[in-house]
Short mmCIF file of C-alpha atoms in Angstrom, two decimals:
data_model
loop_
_atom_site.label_atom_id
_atom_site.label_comp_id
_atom_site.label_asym_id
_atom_site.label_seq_id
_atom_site.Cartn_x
_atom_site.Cartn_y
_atom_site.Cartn_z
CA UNK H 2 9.37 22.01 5.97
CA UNK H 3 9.38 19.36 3.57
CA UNK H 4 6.21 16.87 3.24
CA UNK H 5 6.42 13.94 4.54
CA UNK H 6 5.29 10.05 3.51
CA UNK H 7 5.11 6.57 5.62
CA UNK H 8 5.64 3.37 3.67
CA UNK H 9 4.71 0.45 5.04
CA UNK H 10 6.38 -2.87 2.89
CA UNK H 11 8.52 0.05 1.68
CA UNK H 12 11.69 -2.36 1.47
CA UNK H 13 11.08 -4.15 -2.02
CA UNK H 14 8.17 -3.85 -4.95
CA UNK H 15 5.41 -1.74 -5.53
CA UNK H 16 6.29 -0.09 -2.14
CA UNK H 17 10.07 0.54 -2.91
CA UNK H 18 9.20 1.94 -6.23
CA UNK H 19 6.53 4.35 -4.74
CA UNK H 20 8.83 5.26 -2.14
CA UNK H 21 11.15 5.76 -5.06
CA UNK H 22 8.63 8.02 -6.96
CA UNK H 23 7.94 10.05 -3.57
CA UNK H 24 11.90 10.89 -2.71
CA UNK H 25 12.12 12.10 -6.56
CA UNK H 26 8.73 14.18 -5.10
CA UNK H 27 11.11 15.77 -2.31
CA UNK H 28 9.18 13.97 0.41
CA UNK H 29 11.35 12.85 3.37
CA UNK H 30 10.35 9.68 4.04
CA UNK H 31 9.57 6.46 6.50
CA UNK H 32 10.21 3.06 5.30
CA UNK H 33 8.91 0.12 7.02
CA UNK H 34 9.71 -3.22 6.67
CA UNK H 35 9.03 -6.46 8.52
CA UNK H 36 13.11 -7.60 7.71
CA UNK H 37 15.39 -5.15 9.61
CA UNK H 38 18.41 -5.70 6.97
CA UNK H 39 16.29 -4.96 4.15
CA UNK H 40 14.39 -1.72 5.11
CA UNK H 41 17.71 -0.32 6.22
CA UNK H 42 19.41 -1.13 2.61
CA UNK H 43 16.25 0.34 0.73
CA UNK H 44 16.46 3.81 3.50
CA UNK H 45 20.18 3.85 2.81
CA UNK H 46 19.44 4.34 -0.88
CA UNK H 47 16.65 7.25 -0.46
CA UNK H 48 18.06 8.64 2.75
CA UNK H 49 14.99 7.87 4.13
CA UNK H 50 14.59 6.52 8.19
CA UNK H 51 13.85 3.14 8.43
CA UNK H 52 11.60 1.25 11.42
CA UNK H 53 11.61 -2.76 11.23
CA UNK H 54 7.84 -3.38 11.95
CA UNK H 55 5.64 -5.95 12.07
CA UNK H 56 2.25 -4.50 10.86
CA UNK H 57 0.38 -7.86 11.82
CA UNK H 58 1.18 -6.78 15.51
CA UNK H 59 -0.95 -3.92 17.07
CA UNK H 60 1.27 -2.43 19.27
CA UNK H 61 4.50 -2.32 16.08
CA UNK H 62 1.46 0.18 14.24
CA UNK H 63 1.27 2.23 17.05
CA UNK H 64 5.13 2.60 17.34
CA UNK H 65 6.17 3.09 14.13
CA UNK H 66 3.39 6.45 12.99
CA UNK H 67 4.98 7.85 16.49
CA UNK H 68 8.41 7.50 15.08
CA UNK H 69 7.77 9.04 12.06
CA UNK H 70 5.67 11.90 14.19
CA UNK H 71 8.82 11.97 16.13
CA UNK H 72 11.14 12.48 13.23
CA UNK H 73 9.12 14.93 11.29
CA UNK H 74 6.30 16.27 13.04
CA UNK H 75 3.76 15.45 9.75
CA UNK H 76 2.68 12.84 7.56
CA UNK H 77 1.21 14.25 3.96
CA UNK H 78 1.13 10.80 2.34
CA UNK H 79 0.35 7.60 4.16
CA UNK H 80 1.19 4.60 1.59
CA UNK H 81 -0.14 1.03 2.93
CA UNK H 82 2.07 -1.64 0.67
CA UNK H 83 2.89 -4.20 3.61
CA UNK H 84 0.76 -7.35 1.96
CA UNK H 85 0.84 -10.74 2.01
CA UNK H 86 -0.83 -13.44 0.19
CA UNK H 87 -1.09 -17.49 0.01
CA UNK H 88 -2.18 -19.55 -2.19
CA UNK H 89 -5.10 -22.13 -1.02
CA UNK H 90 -8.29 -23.22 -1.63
CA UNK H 91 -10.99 -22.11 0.72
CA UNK H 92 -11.04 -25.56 2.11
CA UNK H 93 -7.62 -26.46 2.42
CA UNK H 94 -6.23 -22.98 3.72
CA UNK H 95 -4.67 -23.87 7.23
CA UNK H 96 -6.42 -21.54 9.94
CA UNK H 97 -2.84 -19.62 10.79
CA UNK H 98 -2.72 -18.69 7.00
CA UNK H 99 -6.45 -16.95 6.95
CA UNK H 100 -4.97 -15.39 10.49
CA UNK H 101 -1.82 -14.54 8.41
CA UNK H 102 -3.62 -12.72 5.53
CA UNK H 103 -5.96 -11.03 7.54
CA UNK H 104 -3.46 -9.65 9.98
CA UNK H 105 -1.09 -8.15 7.88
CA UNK H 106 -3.44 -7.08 4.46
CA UNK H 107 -6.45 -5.86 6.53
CA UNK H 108 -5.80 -5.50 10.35
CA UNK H 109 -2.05 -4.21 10.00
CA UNK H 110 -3.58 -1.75 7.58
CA UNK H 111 -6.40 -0.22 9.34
CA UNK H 112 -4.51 0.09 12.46
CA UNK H 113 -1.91 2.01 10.73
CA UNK H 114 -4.60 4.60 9.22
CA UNK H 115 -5.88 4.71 11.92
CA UNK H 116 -3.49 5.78 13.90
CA UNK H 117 -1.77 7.83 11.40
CA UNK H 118 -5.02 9.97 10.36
CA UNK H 119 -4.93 12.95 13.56
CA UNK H 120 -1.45 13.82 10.94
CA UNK H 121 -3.73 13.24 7.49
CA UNK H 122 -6.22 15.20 8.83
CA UNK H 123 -3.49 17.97 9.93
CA UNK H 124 -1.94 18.14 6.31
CA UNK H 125 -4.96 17.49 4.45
CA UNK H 126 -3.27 14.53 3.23
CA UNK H 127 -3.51 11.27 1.15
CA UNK H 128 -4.01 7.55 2.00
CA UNK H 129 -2.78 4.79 -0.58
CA UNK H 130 -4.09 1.62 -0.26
CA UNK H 131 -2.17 -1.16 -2.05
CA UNK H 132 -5.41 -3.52 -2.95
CA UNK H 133 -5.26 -6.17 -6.16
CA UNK H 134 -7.11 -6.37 -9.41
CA UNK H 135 -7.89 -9.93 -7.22
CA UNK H 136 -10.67 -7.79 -4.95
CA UNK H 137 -12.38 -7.01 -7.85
CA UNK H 138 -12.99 -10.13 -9.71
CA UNK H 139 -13.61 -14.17 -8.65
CA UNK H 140 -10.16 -15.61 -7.09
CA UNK H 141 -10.37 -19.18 -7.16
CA UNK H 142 -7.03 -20.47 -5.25
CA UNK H 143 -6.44 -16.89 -3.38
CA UNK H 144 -9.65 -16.49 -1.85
CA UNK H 145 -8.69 -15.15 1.26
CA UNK H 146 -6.08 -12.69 -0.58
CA UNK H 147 -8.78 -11.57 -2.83
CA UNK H 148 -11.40 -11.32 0.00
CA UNK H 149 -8.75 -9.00 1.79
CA UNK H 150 -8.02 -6.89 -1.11
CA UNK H 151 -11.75 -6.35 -1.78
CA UNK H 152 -12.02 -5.39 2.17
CA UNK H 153 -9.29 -2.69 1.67
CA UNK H 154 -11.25 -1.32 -1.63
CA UNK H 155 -14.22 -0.76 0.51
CA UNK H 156 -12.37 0.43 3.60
CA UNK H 157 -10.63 2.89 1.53
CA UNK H 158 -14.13 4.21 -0.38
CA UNK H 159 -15.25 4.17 3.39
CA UNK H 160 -12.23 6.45 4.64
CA UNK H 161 -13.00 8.90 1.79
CA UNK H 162 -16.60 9.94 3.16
CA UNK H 163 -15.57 9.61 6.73
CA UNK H 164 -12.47 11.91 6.51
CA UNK H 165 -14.10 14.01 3.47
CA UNK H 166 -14.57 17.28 5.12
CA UNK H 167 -11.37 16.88 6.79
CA UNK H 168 -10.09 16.88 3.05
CA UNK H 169 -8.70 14.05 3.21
CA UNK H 170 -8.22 11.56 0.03
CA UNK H 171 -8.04 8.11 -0.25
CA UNK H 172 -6.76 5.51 -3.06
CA UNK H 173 -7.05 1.62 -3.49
CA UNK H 174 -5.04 0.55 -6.15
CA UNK H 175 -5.78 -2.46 -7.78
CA UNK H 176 -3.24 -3.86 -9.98
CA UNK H 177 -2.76 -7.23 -11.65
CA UNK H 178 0.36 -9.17 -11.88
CA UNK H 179 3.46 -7.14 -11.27
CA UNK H 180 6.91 -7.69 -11.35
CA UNK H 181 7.77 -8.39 -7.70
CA UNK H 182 8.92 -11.64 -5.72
CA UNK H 183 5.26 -12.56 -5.08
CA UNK H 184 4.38 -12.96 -8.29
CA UNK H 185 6.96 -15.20 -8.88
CA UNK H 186 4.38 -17.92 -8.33
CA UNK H 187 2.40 -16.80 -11.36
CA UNK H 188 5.03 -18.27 -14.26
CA UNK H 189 4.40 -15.20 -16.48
CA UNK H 190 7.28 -13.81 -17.85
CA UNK H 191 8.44 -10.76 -15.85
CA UNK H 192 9.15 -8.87 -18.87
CA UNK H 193 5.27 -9.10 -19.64
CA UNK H 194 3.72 -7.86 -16.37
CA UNK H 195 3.56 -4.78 -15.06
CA UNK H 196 6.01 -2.64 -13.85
CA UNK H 197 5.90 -1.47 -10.21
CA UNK H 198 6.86 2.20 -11.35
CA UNK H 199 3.53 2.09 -13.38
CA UNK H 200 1.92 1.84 -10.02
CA UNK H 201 4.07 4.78 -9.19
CA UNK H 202 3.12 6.83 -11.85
CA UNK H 203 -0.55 6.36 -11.20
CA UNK H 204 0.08 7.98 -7.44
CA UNK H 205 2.77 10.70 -8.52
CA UNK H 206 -0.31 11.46 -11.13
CA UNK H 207 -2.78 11.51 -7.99
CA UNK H 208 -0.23 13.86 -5.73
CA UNK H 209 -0.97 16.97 -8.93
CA UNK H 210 -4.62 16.35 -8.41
CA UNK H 211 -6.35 19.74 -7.23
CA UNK H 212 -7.51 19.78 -3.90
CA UNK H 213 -11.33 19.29 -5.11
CA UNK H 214 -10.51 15.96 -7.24
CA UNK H 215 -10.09 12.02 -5.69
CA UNK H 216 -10.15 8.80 -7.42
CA UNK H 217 -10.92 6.14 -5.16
CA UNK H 218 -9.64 3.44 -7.03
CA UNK H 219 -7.76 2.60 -9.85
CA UNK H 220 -7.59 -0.66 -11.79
CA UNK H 221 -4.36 -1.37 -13.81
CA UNK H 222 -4.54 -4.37 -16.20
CA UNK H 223 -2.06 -6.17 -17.71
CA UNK H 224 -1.92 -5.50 -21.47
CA UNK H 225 -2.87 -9.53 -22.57
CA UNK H 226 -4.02 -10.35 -19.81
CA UNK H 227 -7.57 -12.20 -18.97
CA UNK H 228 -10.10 -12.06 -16.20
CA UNK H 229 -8.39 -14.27 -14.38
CA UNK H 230 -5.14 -12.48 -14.37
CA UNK H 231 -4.63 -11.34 -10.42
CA UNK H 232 -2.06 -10.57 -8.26
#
């Protein structure tokens, strides 16, 4: 049978363009999407199955890795991409956007793992974590965004020695501005950041890894970019 891959926030960005990368793979695939419409137009392209979710709720995270069980009966990549991030300083961010951030970058994300690692641990399988080059450095004006991402880096370096002699792998990647709608806020050209296929490149490079290699996390810069260059 063919492998198999969940995308979460696999309707548009860096989690289209991996799901993109994983269909050229010959992975049949799960796309979810908060936006019915939209995850059905990116599953129509891949002929992929598509499950509006909601990771922010626990119950959605639940329902959609038992769809995909349903569907396929394995999971050999889980990819975490559902994100969301909003600009504030630490104290002017309204309560309901910390709540917000936390839900969906964090919370959404573990319980997703989580419930999706008896099939990881069944395939031997790998878990992508979409951090931010903003969990890694000082993110004055996305705080709480860079306090999430830095939570999934460490949840992800914890997942690799929990699930290690279930040979299990797990990635955070970390890039800095890319070309999707939320960086639109940034004003940098488009044609200067990077491309979400880059990010697809560094996994596809990850999937020919032997069996005894992981990398935990990779930072991608932007060429011209400086410290302060997140996304």
């Amino acid at each position: 049978m063919n492998r198999a891959a969940l995308v979460t926030g696999g309707s548009s960005g860096i989690g289209l363009a991996l799901a993109r990368m994983l269909h050229e793979e010959g992975f049949a695939l799960t796309l979810v999407s908060r936006r019915a419409e939209r995850v059905e137009a990116a599953a129509a392209e891949l002929g992929a199955a598509a499950v509006a979710a909601n990771v922010a709720d626990a119950a959605a995270c639940e329902r959609l890795v038992a769809e995909h069980r349903e569907r396929y009966g394995r999971l050999d990549v889980l990819v975490n991409s559902a994100g969301v991030g909003i600009a504030g300083r630490v104290e002017d961010l309204p309560a309901k956007h910390l709540d917000l951030q936390l839900g969906v970058n964090l919370r959404g994300l573990f319980l997703v793992t989580q419930a999706a690692i008896p099939m990881l641990r069944e395939s031997r399988g790998w878990i992508v974590n979409l951090a931010s080059i903003a969990g890694t450095l000082p993110t004055p004006g996305l705080a709480t965004y860079g306090a999430t991402k830095a939570a999934v880096i460490s949840l992800t370096r914890s997942l690799n020695e929990e699930l290690d002699a279930d040979g299990v792998r797990a990635v955070a990647l970390c890039p800095g501005f890319v070309d999707t709608p939320m960086a639109e806020w940034s004003g940098i050209d488009p044609a200067e950041m990077i491309r979400p296929e880059d990010c697809a490149e560094v996994v596809r490079m990850l999937l020919r890894l032997s069996p005894y290699a992981r990398i935990p996390q990779v930072v991608i810069e932007r060429v011209g970019s400086r410290d302060s260059d997140i996304a």
